[in-house]
Coordinates of C-alpha atoms and ligand atoms in Angstrom, one line a residue:
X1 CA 0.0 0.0 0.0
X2 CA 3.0 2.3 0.7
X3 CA 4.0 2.1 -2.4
X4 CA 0.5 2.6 -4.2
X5 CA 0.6 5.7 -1.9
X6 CA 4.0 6.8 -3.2
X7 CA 2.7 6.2 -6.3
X8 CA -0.4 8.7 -6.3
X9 CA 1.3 11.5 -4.8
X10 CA 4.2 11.4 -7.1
X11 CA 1.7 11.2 -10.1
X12 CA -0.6 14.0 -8.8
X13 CA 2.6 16.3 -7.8
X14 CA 4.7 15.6 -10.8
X15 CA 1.4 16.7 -12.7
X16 CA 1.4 20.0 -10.9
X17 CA 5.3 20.6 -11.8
X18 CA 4.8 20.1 -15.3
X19 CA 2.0 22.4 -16.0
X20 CA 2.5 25.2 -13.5
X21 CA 5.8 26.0 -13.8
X22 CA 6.3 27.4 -17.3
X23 CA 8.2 26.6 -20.1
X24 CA 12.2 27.3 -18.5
X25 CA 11.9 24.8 -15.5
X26 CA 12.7 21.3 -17.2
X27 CA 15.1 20.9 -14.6
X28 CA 12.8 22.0 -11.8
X29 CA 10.6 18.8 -13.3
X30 CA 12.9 16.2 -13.2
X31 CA 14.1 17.0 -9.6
X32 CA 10.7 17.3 -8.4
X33 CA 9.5 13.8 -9.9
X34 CA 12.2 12.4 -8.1
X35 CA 11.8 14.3 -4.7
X36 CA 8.6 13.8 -4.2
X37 CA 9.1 9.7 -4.9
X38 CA 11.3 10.6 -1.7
X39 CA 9.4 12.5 0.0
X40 CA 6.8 10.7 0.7
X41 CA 8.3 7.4 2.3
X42 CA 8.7 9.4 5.3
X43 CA 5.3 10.8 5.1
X44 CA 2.3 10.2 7.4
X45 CA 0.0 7.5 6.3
X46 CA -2.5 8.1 3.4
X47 CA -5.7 6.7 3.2
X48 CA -6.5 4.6 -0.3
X49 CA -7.7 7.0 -2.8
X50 CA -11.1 6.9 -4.7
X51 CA -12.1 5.5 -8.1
X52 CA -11.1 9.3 -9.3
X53 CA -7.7 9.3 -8.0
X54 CA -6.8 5.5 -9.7
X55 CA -8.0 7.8 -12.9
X56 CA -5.2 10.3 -11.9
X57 CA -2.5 7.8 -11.7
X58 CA -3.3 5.7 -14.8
X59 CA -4.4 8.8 -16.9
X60 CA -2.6 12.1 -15.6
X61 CA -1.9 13.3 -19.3
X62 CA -5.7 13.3 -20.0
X63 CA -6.4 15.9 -17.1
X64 CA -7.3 18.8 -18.4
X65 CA -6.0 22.4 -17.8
X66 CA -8.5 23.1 -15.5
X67 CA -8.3 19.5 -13.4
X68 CA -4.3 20.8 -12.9
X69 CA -4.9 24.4 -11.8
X70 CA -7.4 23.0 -9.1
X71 CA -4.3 21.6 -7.0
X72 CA -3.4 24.8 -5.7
X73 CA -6.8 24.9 -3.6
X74 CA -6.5 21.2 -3.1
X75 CA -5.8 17.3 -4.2
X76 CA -9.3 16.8 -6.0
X77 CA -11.7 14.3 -4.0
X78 CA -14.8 12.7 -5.8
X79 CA -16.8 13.4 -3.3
X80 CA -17.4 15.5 -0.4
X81 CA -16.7 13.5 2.8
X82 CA -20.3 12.5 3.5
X83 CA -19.8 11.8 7.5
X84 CA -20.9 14.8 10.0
X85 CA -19.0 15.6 12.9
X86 CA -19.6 13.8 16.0
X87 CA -17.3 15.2 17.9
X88 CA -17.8 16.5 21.0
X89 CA -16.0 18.6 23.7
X90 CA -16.2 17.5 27.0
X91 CA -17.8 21.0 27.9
X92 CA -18.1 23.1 25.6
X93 CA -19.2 26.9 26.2
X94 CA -23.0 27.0 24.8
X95 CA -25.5 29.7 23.8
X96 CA -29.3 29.0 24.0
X97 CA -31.2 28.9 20.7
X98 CA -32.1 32.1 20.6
X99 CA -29.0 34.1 21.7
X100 CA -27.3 31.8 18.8
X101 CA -30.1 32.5 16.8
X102 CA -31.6 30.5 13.1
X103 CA -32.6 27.5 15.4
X104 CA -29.5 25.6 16.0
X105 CA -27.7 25.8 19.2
X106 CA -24.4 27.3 18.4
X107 CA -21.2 26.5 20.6
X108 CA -17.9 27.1 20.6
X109 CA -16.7 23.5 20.0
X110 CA -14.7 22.3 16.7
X111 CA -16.2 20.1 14.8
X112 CA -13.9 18.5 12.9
X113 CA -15.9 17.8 9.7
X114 CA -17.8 20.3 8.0
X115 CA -21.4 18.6 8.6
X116 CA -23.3 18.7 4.8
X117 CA -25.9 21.3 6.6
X118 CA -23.6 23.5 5.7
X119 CA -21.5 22.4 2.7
X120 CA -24.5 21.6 0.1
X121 CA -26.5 23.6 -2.2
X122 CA -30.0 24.6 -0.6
X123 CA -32.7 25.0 -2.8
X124 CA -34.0 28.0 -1.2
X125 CA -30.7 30.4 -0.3
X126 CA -29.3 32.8 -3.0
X127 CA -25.9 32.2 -3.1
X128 CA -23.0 35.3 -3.7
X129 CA -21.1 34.9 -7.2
X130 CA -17.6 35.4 -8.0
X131 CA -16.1 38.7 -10.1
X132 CA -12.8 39.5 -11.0
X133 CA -10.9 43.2 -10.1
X134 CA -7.6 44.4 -10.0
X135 CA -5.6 47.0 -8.5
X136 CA -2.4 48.8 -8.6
X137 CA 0.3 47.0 -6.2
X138 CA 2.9 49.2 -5.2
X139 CA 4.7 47.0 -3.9
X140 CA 5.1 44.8 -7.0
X141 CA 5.2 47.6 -9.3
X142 CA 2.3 46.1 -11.4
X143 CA -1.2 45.8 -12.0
X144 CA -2.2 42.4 -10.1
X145 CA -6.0 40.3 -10.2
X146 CA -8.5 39.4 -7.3
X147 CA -11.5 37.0 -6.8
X148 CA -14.4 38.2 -5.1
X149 CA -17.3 36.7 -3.4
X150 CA -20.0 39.3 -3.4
X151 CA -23.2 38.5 -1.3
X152 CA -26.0 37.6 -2.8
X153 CA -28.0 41.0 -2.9
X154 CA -24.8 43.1 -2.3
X155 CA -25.9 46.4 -1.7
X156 CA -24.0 49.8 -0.8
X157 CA -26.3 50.6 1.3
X158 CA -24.8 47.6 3.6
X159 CA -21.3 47.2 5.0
X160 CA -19.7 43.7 5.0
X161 CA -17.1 42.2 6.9
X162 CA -13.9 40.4 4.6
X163 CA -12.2 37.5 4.4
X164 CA -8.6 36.8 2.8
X165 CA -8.4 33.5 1.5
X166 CA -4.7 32.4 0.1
X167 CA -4.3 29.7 -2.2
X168 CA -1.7 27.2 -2.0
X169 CA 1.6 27.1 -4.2
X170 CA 1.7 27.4 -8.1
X171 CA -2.1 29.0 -7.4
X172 CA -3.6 32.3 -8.4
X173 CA -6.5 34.2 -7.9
X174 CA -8.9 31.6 -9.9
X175 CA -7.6 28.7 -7.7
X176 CA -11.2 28.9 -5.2
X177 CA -13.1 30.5 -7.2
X178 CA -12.4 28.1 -9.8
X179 CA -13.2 24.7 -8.0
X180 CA -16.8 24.4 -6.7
X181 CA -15.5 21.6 -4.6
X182 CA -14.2 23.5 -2.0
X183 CA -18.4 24.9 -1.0
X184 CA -17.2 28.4 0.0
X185 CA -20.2 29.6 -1.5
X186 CA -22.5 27.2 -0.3
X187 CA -20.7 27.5 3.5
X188 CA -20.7 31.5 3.6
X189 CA -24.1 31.4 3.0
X190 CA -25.8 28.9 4.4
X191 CA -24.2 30.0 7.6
X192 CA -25.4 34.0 6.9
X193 CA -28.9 32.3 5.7
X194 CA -28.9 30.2 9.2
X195 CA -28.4 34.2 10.7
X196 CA -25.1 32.8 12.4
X197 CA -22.9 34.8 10.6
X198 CA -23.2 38.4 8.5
X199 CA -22.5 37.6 5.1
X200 CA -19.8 37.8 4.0
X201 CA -17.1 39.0 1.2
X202 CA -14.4 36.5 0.4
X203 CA -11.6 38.1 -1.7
X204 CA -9.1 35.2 -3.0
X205 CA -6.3 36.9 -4.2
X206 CA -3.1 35.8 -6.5
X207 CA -0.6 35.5 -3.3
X208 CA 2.4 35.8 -5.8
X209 CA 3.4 39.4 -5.3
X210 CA 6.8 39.2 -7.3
X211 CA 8.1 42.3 -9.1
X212 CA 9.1 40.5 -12.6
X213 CA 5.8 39.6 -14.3
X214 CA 7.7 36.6 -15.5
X215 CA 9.1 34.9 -12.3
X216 CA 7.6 32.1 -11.6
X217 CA 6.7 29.8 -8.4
X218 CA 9.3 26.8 -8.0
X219 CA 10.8 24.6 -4.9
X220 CA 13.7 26.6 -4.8
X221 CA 14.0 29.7 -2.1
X222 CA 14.3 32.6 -4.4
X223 CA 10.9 31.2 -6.0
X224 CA 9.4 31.3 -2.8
X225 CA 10.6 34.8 -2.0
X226 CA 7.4 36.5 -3.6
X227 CA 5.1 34.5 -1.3
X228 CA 6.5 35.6 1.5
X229 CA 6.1 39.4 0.0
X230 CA 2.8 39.1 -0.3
X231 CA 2.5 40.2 3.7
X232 CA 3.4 43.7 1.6
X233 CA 1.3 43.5 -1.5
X234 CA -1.9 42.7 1.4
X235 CA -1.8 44.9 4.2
X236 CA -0.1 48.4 2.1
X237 CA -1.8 47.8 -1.5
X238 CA -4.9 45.2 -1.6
X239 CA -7.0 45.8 1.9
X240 CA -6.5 49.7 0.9
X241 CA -8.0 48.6 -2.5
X242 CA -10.8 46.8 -1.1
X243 CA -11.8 49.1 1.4
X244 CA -11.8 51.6 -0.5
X245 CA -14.0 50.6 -4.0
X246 CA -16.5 48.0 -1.9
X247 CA -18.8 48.6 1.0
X248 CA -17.2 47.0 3.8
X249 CA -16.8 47.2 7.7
X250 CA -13.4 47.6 8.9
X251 CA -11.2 46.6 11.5
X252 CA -10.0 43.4 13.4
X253 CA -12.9 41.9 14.5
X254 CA -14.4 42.5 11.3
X255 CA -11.3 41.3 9.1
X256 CA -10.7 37.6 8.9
X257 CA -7.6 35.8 7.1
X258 CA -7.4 32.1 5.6
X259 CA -5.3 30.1 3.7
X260 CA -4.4 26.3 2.6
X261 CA -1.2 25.0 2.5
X262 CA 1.3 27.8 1.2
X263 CA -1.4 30.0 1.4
X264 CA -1.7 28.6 5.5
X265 CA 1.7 29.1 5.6
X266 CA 1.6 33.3 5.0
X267 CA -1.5 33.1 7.2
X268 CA 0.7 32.2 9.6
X269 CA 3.6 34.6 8.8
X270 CA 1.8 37.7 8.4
X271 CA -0.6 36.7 11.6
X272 CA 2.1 36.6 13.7
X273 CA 3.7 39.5 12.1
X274 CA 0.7 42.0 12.5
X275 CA -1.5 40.3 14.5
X276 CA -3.2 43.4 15.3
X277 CA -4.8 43.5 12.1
X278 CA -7.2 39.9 12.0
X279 CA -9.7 39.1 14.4
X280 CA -10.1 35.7 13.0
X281 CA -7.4 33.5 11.1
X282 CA -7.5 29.8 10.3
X283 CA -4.4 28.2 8.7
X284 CA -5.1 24.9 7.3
X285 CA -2.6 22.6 6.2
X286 CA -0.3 24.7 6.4
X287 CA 3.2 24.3 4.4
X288 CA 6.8 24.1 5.8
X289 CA 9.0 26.9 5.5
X290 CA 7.9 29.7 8.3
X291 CA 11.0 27.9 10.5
X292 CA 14.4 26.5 9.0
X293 CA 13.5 22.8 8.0
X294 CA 13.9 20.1 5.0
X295 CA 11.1 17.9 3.3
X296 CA 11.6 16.1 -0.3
X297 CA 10.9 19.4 -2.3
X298 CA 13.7 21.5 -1.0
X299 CA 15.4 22.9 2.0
X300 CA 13.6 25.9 3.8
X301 CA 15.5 28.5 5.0
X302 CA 12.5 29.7 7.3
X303 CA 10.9 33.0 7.8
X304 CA 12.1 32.5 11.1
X305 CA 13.2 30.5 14.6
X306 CA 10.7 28.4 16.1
X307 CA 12.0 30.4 19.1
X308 CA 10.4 33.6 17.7
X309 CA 7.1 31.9 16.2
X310 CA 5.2 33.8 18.7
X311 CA 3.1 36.4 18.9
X312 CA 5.2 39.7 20.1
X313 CA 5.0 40.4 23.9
X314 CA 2.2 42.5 24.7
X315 CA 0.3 42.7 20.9
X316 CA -3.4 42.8 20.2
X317 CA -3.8 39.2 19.2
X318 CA -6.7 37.8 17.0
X319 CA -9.9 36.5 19.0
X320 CA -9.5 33.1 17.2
X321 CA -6.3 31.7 15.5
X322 CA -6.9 28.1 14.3
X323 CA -4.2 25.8 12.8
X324 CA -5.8 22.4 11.2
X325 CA -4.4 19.6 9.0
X326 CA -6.1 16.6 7.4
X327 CA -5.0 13.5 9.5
X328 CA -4.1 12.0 6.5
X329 CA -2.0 14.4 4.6
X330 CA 0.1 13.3 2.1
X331 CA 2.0 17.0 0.6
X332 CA 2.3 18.4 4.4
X333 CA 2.5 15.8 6.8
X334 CA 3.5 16.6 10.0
X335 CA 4.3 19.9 9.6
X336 CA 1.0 21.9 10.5
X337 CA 1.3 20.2 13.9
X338 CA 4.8 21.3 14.3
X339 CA 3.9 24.8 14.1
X340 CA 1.1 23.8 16.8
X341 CA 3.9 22.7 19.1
X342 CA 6.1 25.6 18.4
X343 CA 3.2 28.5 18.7
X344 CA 2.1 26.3 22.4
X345 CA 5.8 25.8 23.1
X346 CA 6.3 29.6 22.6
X347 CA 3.2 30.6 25.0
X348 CA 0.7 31.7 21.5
X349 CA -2.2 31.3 21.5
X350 CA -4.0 29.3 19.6
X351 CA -6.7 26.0 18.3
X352 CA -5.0 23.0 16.8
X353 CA -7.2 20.1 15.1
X354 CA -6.7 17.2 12.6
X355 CA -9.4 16.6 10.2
X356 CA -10.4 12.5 10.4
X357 CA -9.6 11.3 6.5
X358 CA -8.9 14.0 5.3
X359 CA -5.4 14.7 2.9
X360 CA -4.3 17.9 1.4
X361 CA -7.5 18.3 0.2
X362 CA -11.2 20.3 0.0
X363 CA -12.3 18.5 3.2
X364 CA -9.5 20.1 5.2
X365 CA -10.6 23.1 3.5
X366 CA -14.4 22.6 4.5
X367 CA -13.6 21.9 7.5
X368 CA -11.5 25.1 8.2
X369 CA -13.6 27.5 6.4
X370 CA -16.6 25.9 8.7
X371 CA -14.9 26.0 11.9
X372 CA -13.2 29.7 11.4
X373 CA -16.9 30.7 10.4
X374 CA -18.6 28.6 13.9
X375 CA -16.2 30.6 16.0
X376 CA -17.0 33.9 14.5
X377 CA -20.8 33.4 14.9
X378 CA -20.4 32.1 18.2
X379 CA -17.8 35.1 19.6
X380 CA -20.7 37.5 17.6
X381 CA -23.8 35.8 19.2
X382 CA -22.0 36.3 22.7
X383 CA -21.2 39.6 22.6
X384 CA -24.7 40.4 20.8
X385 CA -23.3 41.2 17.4
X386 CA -25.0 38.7 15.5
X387 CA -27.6 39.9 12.8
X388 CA -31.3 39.6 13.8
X389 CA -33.3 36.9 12.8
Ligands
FER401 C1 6.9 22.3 0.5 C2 5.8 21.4 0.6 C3 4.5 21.8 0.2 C4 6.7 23.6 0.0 C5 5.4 24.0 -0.3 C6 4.4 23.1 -0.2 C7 7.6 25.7 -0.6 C8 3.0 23.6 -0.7 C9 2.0 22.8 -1.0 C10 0.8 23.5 -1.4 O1 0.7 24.7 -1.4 O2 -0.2 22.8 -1.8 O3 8.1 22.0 0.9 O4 7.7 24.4 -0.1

C-alpha cells in the first residue's frame, strides 16, 4: 500500500510541476519527480484514494487544464466526505437557541468535519457569485487580479465584513473560485442564511506578489521569496484597495484571514507579524518553511526561529487563530502540527485540530472555512453582534 501511496502523490505532484511551472523549468521537473518519490516514504500514512484518483494515476496526461490548476486549492476528492461531525468537547461553552439565533444551538466547539448542513446547495438560499478586479500594487510595481465573493444582494447601502483567502503554491486568484469543490459559497451562505454569521465578502487573491511579471513559483528559495512578500502587497496595497471601492466594515474583529497550505503558511507569517490586524485566522494545512527545516521538495531557509514563532510580547492578538491539517495528509504531513507545538511551546495562542480522512484536500478546506466561520458566529452571538433573525 506504501507504495501505491508513493505512487499517487508522485503522479498528482509531478502533474502539478509540469503544468505550472512554465516553459524554463525542465530541470525543476525532473528534480521534483524524483523528490517527491522521496518524499513521501517518510510521510504520514494516506488513506486509499477513490475511483477518481486511480484515474489520476493511470491517466494524468488526459487531465485537463483546468483539473491541474485545481491543485493549488487542493488534491481533488470525488466526493465530499459524507460523514458529519460527531465530535464532541467534553464542555463546551453554549448559547441558547435564541441568543445563537436560526434555530441551532451554536457552541464554541470544533467540529472537525464540515457537517453537509452547511456544505451543500440549498434550494432556497441565493448564493454570492464570484467577479474578477484588479488594482495597482505598489509594492510589485504592477497591476495584479483578485477574486471576489460578493453576497448575494450586495448592496452599498450595507457594509460587509472580509475574508482573505490564500491559495496554495503554483495557485492564483482563480484557484477557489475556480473549484466548486471547495463549497465556499455554499458555506458562507448557508451560515449568513442560518443568521449565524453576516454575510460575507471573500476576496481570494493571487498571493504571488513578485516584481518581474515573468518569475515564476518553483521549490527553490528565491521562487518562494514572492510569497513571503505578499504580507506587503496585502496589508499596504490590496486591503486599501478593497476598502476603499466595496462597502465594507473595517477593522480586526471585522477582518478575517485564511489560507491552505502555502497560502496557510503566509496566514501564519503575516498573523504573527501583525496580529493586530485579523480578528479571525484559520491556517489549514499549512506548508513548511515559516522555521528553518527540510522535506523532499527543497530545504527551507524559514521566515524564522521556532523560538520567535510567537506572537510579540504584549500585541493585540486575534480573537481566534486556528491551525488544522487533514490526518491524513500526504503533501504536508507533520508539519501543521509542528507549528502547533512551536506556537504552544512559545506561550501563543491558539486551536490545533486534525481533520479524520482528510489529505491535502477540499475537506480540510471545508472543514476550516466551517470552523473559522462557527467561531465567528459564536464570539458575535456572545457579545450580541449577530444579525437579527
Ligand atoms: C513544500 C511542501 C509543500 C513547500 C510547499 C508546499 C515551498 C506547498 C504545497 C501546497 O501549497 O499545496 O516543501 O515548499
Amino acid at each position: 500500500m506504501m507504495k501505491r501511496k508513493s505512487y499517487i502523490s508522485t503522479a498528482l505532484l509531478l502533474v502539478v510541476a509540469l503544468s505550472a511551472c512554465g516553459k524554463n523549468m525542465q530541470e525543476e521537473r525532473v528534480m521534483y519527480s524524483n523528490i517527491v518519490t522521496e518524499e513521501n516514504k517518510g510521510m504520514n500514512d494516506v488513506a486509499e484514494k477513490n475511483s477518481e484518483m486511480s484515474d489520476v494515476i493511470t491517466n494524468n496526461n488526459g487531465l485537463s487544464e483546468e483539473d491541474l490548476g485545481k491543485f493549488a486549492s487542493g488534491i481533488a476528492t470525488a466526493e465530499d466526505n459524507p460523514q458529519e461531525s460527531l465530535s464532541a468537547e467534553s464542555t463546551p461553552q453554549e448559547l441558547s437557541n435564541s441568543e445563537a439565533e436560526g434555530g441551532a444551538t451554536l457552541n464554541d466547539e470544533i467540529e472537525e468535519l464540515c457537517p453537509l448542513k452547511y456544505s451543500s446547495p440549498r434550494a432556497d438560499v441565493k448564493y454570492g457569485a464570484f467577479t474578477h478586479g484588479t488594482y495597482y500594487s505598489e509594492t510589485c510595481g504592477l497591476e495584479r487580479g483578485y477574486s471576489i465573493l460578493l453576497p448575494k444582494d450586495y448592496s452599498e447601502d450595507e457594509k460587509y465584513p472580509v475574508l482573505y483567502l490564500l491559495h496554495g503554491i503554483f495557485g492564483n486568484e482563480y484557484s477557489f473560485s475556480g473549484d466548486s469543490g471547495n463549497r465556499i459559497k455554499e458555506i458562507v451562505g448557508n451560515m449568513a442564511a442560518d443568521g449565524l454569521i453576516e454575510e460575507t465578502i471573500v476576496v481570494c487573491p493571487n498571493m504571488y506578489a513578485a516584481s518581474d511579471p515573468n518569475q515564476q513559483p518553483a521549490f527553490d528559495p528565491e521562487s518562494c521569496l514572492p510569497y513571503d512578500n505578499f504580507i506587503n502587497d496585502l496589508v499596504n496595497d490590496l486591503m486599501p484597495h478593497i476598502e476603499k471601492e466595496y462597502s465594507v466594515l473595517t477593522g480586526r474583529e471585522n477582518t478575517y484571514l485564511a489560507g491552505f497550505s502555502m497560502g496557510g503558511r503566509e496566514t501564519i507569517y503575516i498573523t504573527l507579524q501583525r496580529p493586530e490586524l485579523f480578528g479571525y485566522v484559520c491556517a489549514i494545512s499549512a506548508a513548511p518553511g515559516i522555521v528553518p527545516s527540510a522535506d523532499h521538495f527543497m530545504t527551507h531557509p524559514g521566515q524564522m526561529a521556532e523560538s520567535e514563532m510567537h506572537f510579540a510580547q504584549g500585541a493585540v492578538t486575534p480573537n481566534v487563530f486556528i491551525l488544522c491539517c487533514g490526518d491524513k495528509d500526504s503533501v504536508v504531513g507533520s508539519f501543521p502540527k509542528s507549528y502547533h507545538e512551536f506556537l504552544e511551546t512559545n506561550g501563543s495562542e491558539h486551536i490545533w485540530y486534525e481533520i479524520p480522512g482528510a489529505d491535502h484536500d477540499n475537506n480540510a478546506i471545508k472543514s476550516g472555512l466551517y470552523n473559522l466561520f462557527k467561531q465567528i458566529a459564536f464570539d458575535k452571538a456572545k457579545e450580541g453582534h449577530g444579525t437579527e433573525p
